[in-house]
Amino acid sequence: MERPDVDGLNSGYAALLLEQYLDNPSSVPSEWRDLFESRPEALLQSQPGLAKLLGQIRDDGNGQAVVVARPAAPEAPADAELLGAVAASMALVKAFRMHGHLAARLDPLGSEPPGDPALEPERLVPKLTPELQARVPASLLRLYVEGETLADALPRLRETYTGTIAYEIEHISDHEERVWLRQAIESGRYRRPLADEQRVRLLARLSQVEGMEHYLRRAFLGQKQFSVEGLDVMIPMLDEAIEIAAANGAHEVVIGMAHRGRLNVLAHVVGRPYETVLREFEGERTIGAVVTSDEAGTGDVKYHLGAQGTYSTGAGEITVTLVSNPSHLEAVDPVVEGRARAEQTDRSTGGGFSDPSVALPVLIHGDASFAGQGTVAETLNLEALPGYSTGGTLHLIANNQVGFTTDPESGRSTRYSSDLAKGFDIPIVHVNADDPEAALAAIRLAMAYRRKFGHDVVVDLVGYRRHGHNEQDEAAYTQPLLAAAIAEHPTVREQFAARLVREGTLTQEQADELATDVQTELRHAHEALKETFGLAPSSLSSESRLPAGTGADVVTAVPADRLRALNEQLLRLPDGLAPHPKLMRQLERRRDTLEQGGIDWGQAEALAFASLLVDGIPIRLTGQDSERGTFSHRHAVLHDLHTGATFTPLQHLDESAAAFEIFNSPLSEYACLGFEYGYSAAAPEALVLWEAQFGDFVNGAQIVIDQFIAAGLSKWRETSRLTLLLPHGYEGNGPEHSSARLERFLQLAAQENIRIANCTTAAQYFHLLRRQALDATARPLVAMTPKGLLRLKQAGSSLDDLAQAEFRPLLDDPDADRDRVERLVLCQGKVYYDIAGHEQRGAAGQVAVARLEQLYPFPVAQAKALLSSYPNLRELVWVQEEPQNMGAWRAIRHRLEEAKPDHVPLLYVGRPWRASPSEGYPTAHLREQDRIVRAAPGA
Ligand SMILES: Cc1ncc(C[n+]2csc(CCOP(=O)(O)OP(=O)(O)O)c2C)c(N)n1
């Protein structure tokens, strides 16, 4: 007999065997029994954590070891058959936990579940006959359902795992979570039956949900409403989630969802009056019904509009926010997360502090879009990251088993729509939408899990779509069998009402009354609305403007002494912290540059941030490798060379009055930018910056740019001061490390919806950042940021530049001899230094080179003034590095035409029309760059 090696023992394994021993001493190998009984001290010495368990083994006074304070050990299986039966029973229990969902009755339309042989006791070896089941003690199986033997427990196990709720939790890697979930599921803690009055309330809610959809369909025949019917219980599920969130201390629930059921959520969950919803419908056919406002925005279709309301719960009032979203399915997911995170964050000090109990994010997904859209995975990946976690999101898949006209077999490679979530260790609860009580139980379990573990949880609500994709569609064209089955299928309200009547909870008349009450209420609201038609002027006047501000009156200069003090504090380290000496030497140089000139980008940025923090403006900066900076220029977070400990000087300023949040982001653009948009929209006082690794990659987030950042103001009157830092510039690094696609942003710019800048000096960047944070009118800023210029001496600035100047949208040529100048070169960004520093430039006294630093809003007055300040001008040349179909040329050409005198021609110098932004070969780049730079000053 080999003795277990006490010193080299795996403590988890020892604990497992010890537990097993305490349940049944004869169930562990004899050498282990011997260790527990004869040598407990030796074990205790190496594994002190086992003291409590070992304490349960006593000497009975006759030298025999006995287990105390434990329920009597179940009778040891007497024969081999029983031993085999216990093993098979364990396998059966495991199968129910892992594969029970395959046999669950999840489809309200009654399709047969696939089942699994492992769930059938008769197919196990040995066959688990009823007799054998009755001999297997349930206590050996570590079950949480009731029952003395497997025979007692099996029906409960079946009911638990293969009824109208099913669970997928066994993929979760954390043991504690798995055990907690098993216990919660099998104990039925969250499935207790509802009291009669709760059932009546539930029926009343289902009546409202159905009644509203019916009314809208009848009153506005053929108008899109994206009815929720078939998933009606989604509304009571949201009620339940909000109620629990409020009881747990939340003050806000932030919901993101697509079209399906949105009008119902707006009316019944967010609390928009029926009149408002009806007005949106009337607006489609009666211009007089359109809501008045002073905006000139385009507005949006009714099933994209966001809203905020107050919801009354047993624990008091709670804010419910439904976030505006575009048609682009799932695009709103990260936006909701960012909003929730902003609500959860105390931005008053240090690095900010986030309390997930404050706000609950809820994401309602379509079954086709959850499986199909990549942003879902990107957003799930944010779940547990320190800079992004919201303490768990409640995901609800509104699973109507079809995506427009596409069946699941064509829409995903996985069995369930929810399968992606398994890879993120997320528990999944599937529930049949025709069992409203089960659906509420699913929410209770999900919310308890979120509260306990702070992770995401998915509830896959399996229902159907009673009508076509929208009210203009005929479902039977493409899903004829499904449509026929649905036509025959009673609604969930009808089924639930029939049940309550059958059980004597209420009478048929009372149930009918609940349904007619809703119709009456809607009719009255509609009549009242019609009375108001024509009273309000139309909002569609193109004259009225969205509120705007130029930021010109913002003071961005900071007194020199204050900058000196902040600069010192940024170089102050805690005792014992030793960052890399080479880095420290670089940073220490910032003392000299402050006094002698040469303040570079990194220093200017740090000083801008520091000056804002002491003025109480919170800052959040994220992006790939942003803590250091892709180009090793920022170093906002310092790392100790020996311990790896980190220190962020901007979080330790003497008079700091706001938090500086900084996080390296995961390798995502779409979700990360969406998150920051949501955060910035909910935190208008904060300067929120998102940095691309190279500007080229920003188009991975194009949907966020087009649909939220650029158009949010016009569609939803939603804006923010979100700032995009996009490295841009032609330095020979190929087609994907050159261009942040300036042209795309310029194309999207209108009605002063965004600001676009490209600074050529560190001081300009300093003032731009401060203006962006301090301007009373919040607008997103797209800043093209440099790479080579980050340390270019000529682009450096002096203390005076920060302490006395301001952001200037247009920079004149500092050396121009005005009367001599005949050719004005206007450019933007890095190419300025290529032109200004070129040998040919020195000789060309008749040429002036000016820089456009703010591309949008275009500085009309300044441009006019600049041009008229050169009395002998004969040519205006726009020079750019980008191809002619890219860069700024096509967006600002008309502005330059307007600004120049008629007799002065406008010329173009730059790369020709190109399908790809730049050359792949560095030598080809150099040749092209040289051609442009030589052509700029002219012959
Ligand atoms: C990103 C994106 N691609 C395509 C569409 C067009 N579209 C609108 S609804 C829909 C089907 C959505 O199916 P599902 O997610 O299951 O939601 P359901 O409409 O069934 O509720 C599609 C493809 C879209 N809105 N967004």
PDB file of C-alpha atoms and ligand atoms in Angstrom, residues 226-227 231 258-261 304 326-331 365-371 373 398-406 465 469 670 703, ligand 1:
ATOM      1  CA  PHE A 226     -42.682  45.606 -34.816  1.00  0.00           C
ATOM      2  CA  SER A 227     -45.174  43.963 -32.530  1.00  0.00           C
ATOM      3  CA  LEU A 231     -42.847  37.405 -26.723  1.00  0.00           C
ATOM      4  CA  ALA A 258     -33.887  46.930 -31.215  1.00  0.00           C
ATOM      5  CA  HIS A 259     -37.240  47.389 -32.916  1.00  0.00           C
ATOM      6  CA  ARG A 260     -39.092  44.296 -31.676  1.00  0.00           C
ATOM      7  CA  GLY A 261     -41.448  45.268 -28.856  1.00  0.00           C
ATOM      8  CA  HIS A 304     -35.482  54.026 -32.638  1.00  0.00           C
ATOM      9  CA  PRO A 326     -30.029  53.085 -34.996  1.00  0.00           C
ATOM     10  CA  SER A 327     -31.313  50.290 -37.207  1.00  0.00           C
ATOM     11  CA  HIS A 328     -27.909  48.671 -37.030  1.00  0.00           C
ATOM     12  CA  LEU A 329     -28.673  45.741 -34.827  1.00  0.00           C
ATOM     13  CA  GLU A 330     -26.634  45.350 -31.666  1.00  0.00           C
ATOM     14  CA  ALA A 331     -24.798  48.632 -32.270  1.00  0.00           C
ATOM     15  CA  HIS A 365     -31.185  41.105 -28.399  1.00  0.00           C
ATOM     16  CA  GLY A 366     -32.789  39.461 -31.401  1.00  0.00           C
ATOM     17  CA  ASP A 367     -31.990  35.778 -31.816  1.00  0.00           C
ATOM     18  CA  ALA A 368     -30.576  36.305 -35.304  1.00  0.00           C
ATOM     19  CA  SER A 369     -28.571  39.373 -34.407  1.00  0.00           C
ATOM     20  CA  PHE A 370     -27.133  37.979 -31.172  1.00  0.00           C
ATOM     21  CA  ALA A 371     -25.584  35.128 -33.117  1.00  0.00           C
ATOM     22  CA  GLN A 373     -23.309  40.514 -35.161  1.00  0.00           C
ATOM     23  CA  ALA A 398     -36.072  38.070 -27.652  1.00  0.00           C
ATOM     24  CA  ASN A 399     -35.992  34.780 -29.492  1.00  0.00           C
ATOM     25  CA  ASN A 400     -38.829  34.527 -31.989  1.00  0.00           C
ATOM     26  CA  GLN A 401     -37.019  31.743 -33.846  1.00  0.00           C
ATOM     27  CA  VAL A 402     -36.691  33.689 -37.069  1.00  0.00           C
ATOM     28  CA  GLY A 403     -34.678  36.647 -38.345  1.00  0.00           C
ATOM     29  CA  PHE A 404     -36.766  38.619 -40.846  1.00  0.00           C
ATOM     30  CA  THR A 405     -37.355  35.691 -43.265  1.00  0.00           C
ATOM     31  CA  THR A 406     -34.257  33.682 -42.358  1.00  0.00           C
ATOM     32  CA  ARG A 465     -43.448  36.061 -34.006  1.00  0.00           C
ATOM     33  CA  HIS A 469     -41.223  40.843 -39.624  1.00  0.00           C
ATOM     34  CA  TYR A 670     -16.483  49.019 -32.605  1.00  0.00           C
ATOM     35  CA  ILE A 703     -21.276  52.403 -37.405  1.00  0.00           C
TER      36      ILE A 703
HETATM   37  C1  LIG B   1     -26.622  45.387 -38.779  1.00  0.00           C
HETATM   38  C2  LIG B   1     -27.956  45.148 -39.443  1.00  0.00           C
HETATM   39  N1  LIG B   1     -28.031  44.367 -40.542  1.00  0.00           N
HETATM   40  C3  LIG B   1     -29.211  44.119 -41.128  1.00  0.00           C
HETATM   41  C4  LIG B   1     -30.354  44.677 -40.644  1.00  0.00           C
HETATM   42  C5  LIG B   1     -31.703  44.430 -41.332  1.00  0.00           C
HETATM   43  N2  LIG B   1     -32.608  43.679 -40.429  1.00  0.00           N
HETATM   44  C6  LIG B   1     -33.556  44.294 -39.717  1.00  0.00           C
HETATM   45  S1  LIG B   1     -34.352  43.247 -38.696  1.00  0.00           S
HETATM   46  C7  LIG B   1     -33.488  41.936 -39.234  1.00  0.00           C
HETATM   47  C8  LIG B   1     -33.756  40.578 -38.677  1.00  0.00           C
HETATM   48  C9  LIG B   1     -33.462  40.561 -37.216  1.00  0.00           C
HETATM   49  O1  LIG B   1     -33.725  39.328 -36.649  1.00  0.00           O
HETATM   50  P1  LIG B   1     -33.640  39.129 -35.096  1.00  0.00           P
HETATM   51  O2  LIG B   1     -32.350  39.652 -34.591  1.00  0.00           O
HETATM   52  O3  LIG B   1     -33.912  37.715 -34.799  1.00  0.00           O
HETATM   53  O4  LIG B   1     -34.788  40.075 -34.536  1.00  0.00           O
HETATM   54  P2  LIG B   1     -36.343  40.014 -34.864  1.00  0.00           P
HETATM   55  O5  LIG B   1     -36.628  41.019 -35.938  1.00  0.00           O
HETATM   56  O6  LIG B   1     -36.670  38.633 -35.262  1.00  0.00           O
HETATM   57  O7  LIG B   1     -36.992  40.398 -33.597  1.00  0.00           O
HETATM   58  C10 LIG B   1     -32.570  42.330 -40.198  1.00  0.00           C
HETATM   59  C11 LIG B   1     -31.654  41.393 -40.888  1.00  0.00           C
HETATM   60  C12 LIG B   1     -30.233  45.523 -39.523  1.00  0.00           C
HETATM   61  N3  LIG B   1     -31.269  46.164 -39.016  1.00  0.00           N
HETATM   62  N4  LIG B   1     -29.046  45.709 -38.929  1.00  0.00           N
END
